[in-house]
Coordinates of C-alpha atoms in Angstrom, one line a residue:
M1 CA -31.6 12.1 4.6
R2 CA -29.6 10.5 7.1
K3 CA -31.1 8.0 9.3
V4 CA -29.7 6.0 12.8
G5 CA -30.9 2.4 14.1
I6 CA -30.6 1.5 16.9
V7 CA -31.2 -2.7 18.7
G8 CA -33.1 -2.1 21.8
L9 CA -36.0 0.5 22.7
G10 CA -35.5 0.3 27.0
I11 CA -34.7 3.9 29.2
M12 CA -31.5 4.4 27.0
G13 CA -32.4 3.2 23.6
S14 CA -35.5 5.4 23.6
A15 CA -33.2 7.8 24.6
Y16 CA -30.6 8.0 22.4
A17 CA -33.6 8.1 20.0
K18 CA -35.3 11.2 20.7
N19 CA -32.8 12.9 20.4
L20 CA -31.3 12.1 17.3
L21 CA -35.6 12.5 15.8
D22 CA -35.2 15.6 17.4
A23 CA -31.6 17.1 15.2
D24 CA -33.6 15.9 12.6
V25 CA -32.3 12.1 12.0
A26 CA -34.6 9.1 10.9
V27 CA -34.2 6.5 13.6
E28 CA -34.9 3.2 13.5
G29 CA -35.7 0.6 16.0
G30 CA -35.6 -2.8 16.4
D31 CA -37.2 -4.2 20.6
P32 CA -39.4 -7.4 21.5
S33 CA -41.5 -5.3 23.9
E34 CA -44.6 -3.6 21.5
S35 CA -44.7 -0.8 24.1
A36 CA -41.6 0.3 23.2
R37 CA -41.5 0.5 19.7
C38 CA -44.6 2.0 19.8
R39 CA -43.2 5.1 22.1
L40 CA -40.5 5.1 19.1
E41 CA -44.1 5.8 16.8
D42 CA -44.6 8.2 18.9
M43 CA -41.7 10.5 18.4
G44 CA -41.7 9.7 15.2
G45 CA -39.7 6.7 14.9
A46 CA -40.1 3.3 12.6
A47 CA -40.2 0.4 15.3
H48 CA -39.2 -3.3 14.3
G49 CA -39.8 -6.3 16.2
A50 CA -36.2 -7.3 16.1
A51 CA -32.7 -6.4 14.9
G52 CA -32.6 -7.1 10.6
R53 CA -31.4 -7.2 7.1
W54 CA -33.1 -2.6 7.5
L55 CA -30.6 -1.7 9.7
A56 CA -28.2 -1.6 6.3
D57 CA -29.8 1.2 5.1
C58 CA -28.0 2.9 8.4
E59 CA -25.2 5.5 9.0
L60 CA -25.0 4.5 12.3
V61 CA -26.0 1.5 14.7
I62 CA -27.1 0.9 18.5
L63 CA -26.7 -1.4 20.6
A64 CA -29.1 -0.3 24.1
L65 CA -29.3 -4.0 24.8
L66 CA -29.6 -5.2 28.8
S67 CA -28.1 -9.4 29.1
P68 CA -25.2 -10.9 27.4
A69 CA -27.0 -13.6 25.9
A70 CA -28.6 -10.7 24.0
L71 CA -25.6 -9.2 22.7
R72 CA -24.4 -12.4 21.3
E73 CA -28.4 -12.1 19.5
V74 CA -27.6 -9.5 18.0
A75 CA -23.7 -9.6 17.0
G76 CA -25.4 -13.0 15.3
I77 CA -28.2 -10.7 13.7
L78 CA -25.8 -8.5 12.5
S79 CA -22.8 -9.9 11.4
K80 CA -25.7 -11.9 8.6
V81 CA -27.3 -8.4 7.9
L82 CA -24.2 -5.5 8.1
R83 CA -22.9 -4.3 4.9
P84 CA -19.2 -4.3 5.0
G85 CA -17.6 -0.6 6.4
Q86 CA -20.8 0.0 8.6
V87 CA -20.0 1.3 12.5
V88 CA -21.6 -0.1 15.2
L89 CA -21.7 2.0 18.9
E90 CA -22.5 -0.7 21.7
T91 CA -22.9 1.6 24.3
G92 CA -23.5 -0.9 27.2
T93 CA -22.2 -2.6 30.5
F94 CA -21.0 -5.4 29.8
S95 CA -17.6 -7.6 30.5
L96 CA -15.3 -7.4 28.7
A97 CA -15.2 -11.6 27.5
D98 CA -18.4 -9.8 25.3
K99 CA -17.8 -7.4 25.0
F100 CA -14.9 -9.1 22.5
G101 CA -17.3 -11.9 21.9
A102 CA -19.1 -9.6 19.8
R103 CA -16.6 -7.1 18.4
D104 CA -14.9 -10.5 17.2
T105 CA -18.4 -11.9 15.2
L106 CA -18.2 -8.3 13.8
A107 CA -14.5 -8.8 12.6
K108 CA -15.6 -11.7 10.4
A109 CA -18.3 -9.0 8.6
N110 CA -16.1 -6.2 7.9
V111 CA -18.8 -4.6 9.7
H112 CA -16.6 -2.2 13.4
L113 CA -18.6 -2.1 16.4
L114 CA -16.7 0.1 18.8
D115 CA -17.0 -0.7 22.7
C116 CA -18.5 3.0 23.6
P117 CA -20.8 2.8 27.3
V118 CA -21.8 5.8 28.6
S119 CA -22.0 7.0 32.3
G120 CA -25.4 9.1 33.4
T121 CA -29.2 8.1 34.6
G122 CA -32.4 7.3 31.5
A123 CA -33.9 11.1 33.4
Q124 CA -29.6 12.0 31.4
A125 CA -30.3 9.8 28.7
A126 CA -33.6 12.0 28.3
A127 CA -31.4 15.6 28.6
G128 CA -28.0 14.1 26.4
D129 CA -26.5 14.8 29.1
L130 CA -24.2 12.0 29.2
V131 CA -20.7 10.7 28.7
M132 CA -20.2 8.3 26.3
M133 CA -15.7 6.0 26.6
A134 CA -15.5 5.3 22.8
S135 CA -12.9 2.8 22.3
G136 CA -11.8 1.2 19.3
A137 CA -10.9 2.4 15.2
S138 CA -9.8 6.2 15.8
D139 CA -11.2 5.5 12.1
A140 CA -14.5 4.8 13.2
I141 CA -15.5 6.5 16.2
E142 CA -14.5 9.9 13.8
R143 CA -16.9 9.1 11.1
A144 CA -19.2 8.3 14.6
K145 CA -18.7 11.9 16.4
P146 CA -21.1 12.8 14.7
Y147 CA -24.5 10.8 16.2
M148 CA -22.6 11.2 19.1
A149 CA -22.5 15.1 20.3
L150 CA -26.2 14.3 19.4
F151 CA -27.3 12.6 22.2
T152 CA -23.9 13.0 25.3
K153 CA -22.3 16.6 26.3
K154 CA -19.1 15.1 26.1
V155 CA -17.5 12.1 24.1
I156 CA -13.8 10.6 26.0
E157 CA -12.5 8.8 23.2
A158 CA -10.7 5.7 25.8
G159 CA -8.5 4.6 23.0
E160 CA -7.8 0.8 21.7
F161 CA -11.4 -1.7 22.4
G162 CA -12.5 -2.7 25.8
S163 CA -10.9 0.4 27.8
G164 CA -14.3 2.1 27.8
S165 CA -15.1 -0.2 29.6
R166 CA -12.7 -0.4 32.2
L167 CA -13.2 3.5 31.7
K168 CA -17.2 2.5 32.4
Y169 CA -17.1 0.0 35.3
V170 CA -14.2 2.9 38.1
A171 CA -17.2 5.3 36.6
N172 CA -20.1 2.4 38.3
H173 CA -18.0 1.9 40.5
A174 CA -18.3 5.8 42.2
V175 CA -21.9 5.6 41.4
A176 CA -23.2 2.5 44.0
I177 CA -21.1 4.1 46.0
H178 CA -23.1 7.5 46.1
N179 CA -26.5 5.8 45.6
T180 CA -25.8 3.7 49.1
V181 CA -23.9 7.3 50.7
A182 CA -26.8 9.7 49.6
A183 CA -29.4 7.2 51.6
E184 CA -27.1 5.6 54.1
T185 CA -26.9 9.7 54.5
L186 CA -30.3 10.4 54.5
A187 CA -31.3 7.7 56.5
Y188 CA -29.0 9.2 59.5
A189 CA -30.9 12.6 58.9
D190 CA -34.5 11.0 59.5
A191 CA -33.0 9.0 62.6
L192 CA -31.9 13.0 63.7
G193 CA -35.6 14.3 62.8
L194 CA -34.5 16.8 60.2
D195 CA -37.0 18.2 57.9
R196 CA -35.9 15.9 54.4
Q197 CA -35.6 18.9 52.4
L198 CA -33.9 21.5 54.4
V199 CA -30.8 18.2 54.4
Y200 CA -31.7 18.6 50.7
D201 CA -30.4 21.6 50.0
M202 CA -27.8 21.8 52.7
L203 CA -25.5 19.2 50.6
T204 CA -27.5 20.4 46.7
S205 CA -24.7 23.8 48.2
G206 CA -22.5 21.9 50.3
A207 CA -19.2 20.2 50.4
G208 CA -20.7 17.1 51.0
Q209 CA -22.8 17.6 47.0
S210 CA -22.4 14.7 45.0
K211 CA -24.5 15.3 41.7
M212 CA -26.0 11.0 42.7
S213 CA -27.4 12.3 45.3
D214 CA -28.7 15.5 43.5
L215 CA -30.4 12.8 41.2
R216 CA -31.1 10.1 43.4
M217 CA -32.1 11.4 47.0
P218 CA -35.5 12.9 45.2
L219 CA -36.9 10.3 44.5
M220 CA -35.7 8.3 48.3
M221 CA -38.1 12.0 50.2
S222 CA -40.8 10.9 47.2
G223 CA -40.4 6.9 47.8
K224 CA -41.5 7.3 44.3
Y225 CA -39.0 4.7 42.8
E226 CA -41.1 4.2 39.2
P227 CA -40.7 4.9 36.5
P228 CA -37.0 4.2 36.9
T229 CA -33.9 5.9 35.7
A230 CA -32.0 2.8 35.9
S231 CA -34.0 0.4 37.9
L232 CA -32.7 -2.6 40.2
K233 CA -32.4 -4.9 37.4
M234 CA -30.3 -3.6 35.4
F235 CA -27.9 -1.6 38.7
A236 CA -27.7 -5.6 39.9
K237 CA -26.6 -6.3 36.5
D238 CA -23.9 -3.6 36.0
I239 CA -22.5 -4.6 39.7
S240 CA -22.2 -8.1 39.1
V241 CA -20.0 -6.8 35.7
I242 CA -17.6 -4.7 38.2
A243 CA -17.3 -7.6 41.2
E244 CA -16.4 -10.2 38.5
N245 CA -13.5 -7.3 36.9
I246 CA -12.6 -6.5 40.4
S247 CA -12.4 -10.4 41.7
G248 CA -10.5 -10.8 38.5
L249 CA -7.3 -8.4 39.2
G250 CA -7.3 -9.8 42.8
L251 CA -8.3 -6.3 44.4
T252 CA -10.3 -6.6 48.2
L253 CA -12.5 -3.3 48.0
P254 CA -14.6 -3.3 51.5
L255 CA -16.0 -0.3 50.3
F256 CA -17.8 -1.1 47.1
N257 CA -18.1 -4.4 48.1
S258 CA -20.6 -4.3 51.3
C259 CA -22.7 -1.7 48.2
A260 CA -23.5 -3.7 46.1
G261 CA -24.8 -6.4 49.2
L262 CA -26.8 -3.4 50.0
Y263 CA -28.1 -3.1 46.4
E264 CA -28.7 -7.5 46.6
M265 CA -30.7 -7.2 49.6
A266 CA -32.4 -3.8 47.6
S267 CA -32.3 -5.9 44.3
T268 CA -33.7 -9.0 46.1
S269 CA -36.7 -7.5 48.8
L270 CA -37.9 -5.3 46.5
P271 CA -39.9 -4.8 42.4
E272 CA -37.0 -4.8 39.4
N273 CA -38.6 -2.2 38.1
H274 CA -37.4 -0.3 40.9
D275 CA -34.9 2.7 40.3
A276 CA -32.1 2.3 41.9
A277 CA -32.4 4.4 44.1
A278 CA -34.8 1.8 46.3
V279 CA -31.4 1.1 48.1
F280 CA -33.1 3.2 50.7
E281 CA -35.4 1.3 51.0
V282 CA -33.7 -1.2 52.8
Y283 CA -32.0 1.0 55.7
R284 CA -35.7 2.0 56.0
A285 CA -36.0 -2.2 56.7
K286 CA -33.9 -2.2 59.6
S287 CA -34.2 1.3 60.9

């Protein structure tokens, strides 16, 4: 039976696991969180407390990690336990320096790391409604494609290693702006005394429609931000990565800078496990 290993069983990693299991692929996963391990076991997978030698038996390894420190640690472990020639998908949003560092660590063990971030919320991940930007060695991508197809709706082959992350920066730049637009639009509608549902129905079918408004405005309307589809903590990390990249290019992007400031206010004043839609609360506090 085909088997995939997943390191990191949070919102995204557990969604990958569920879709793979539903496609009759055996899944083993590692995460220090007991609740995350139990969730995988309840779905029919096998759980471990950390990355280890169990990954050497997997046809593919997927990383869904939250921090650069975790990526460096896991890359070091994988370089010692994986077989030469194995393929690893790195699906997170990290700086190019962190991605290339992990690639170089694994290359010393003749393990192929692909830079494969995904665009989509946790809810989209659960439904397999993700776009993956795959970059790296084309032969390794071809080997991984049959598995990618089981938990994404589309795979864009971005080219050389690192191009996937560059595409993801552009994707999340747009997501940050559209999230904030949804919050600001709802705040304006509230000030006008309009019925929120009428506003939402109009936006989802009118010229002002956006995917992020469709997905996140209902959370803003209800004020229910948990469980998150993408947490404020994770989103703040992504915005920081993009801001660093923009700065390194010498660009001035005022819309993104304004959105980043609003998310900084949200992340410092609200629970970090709130959904990124909670940026709307910044507008409510101001009004």
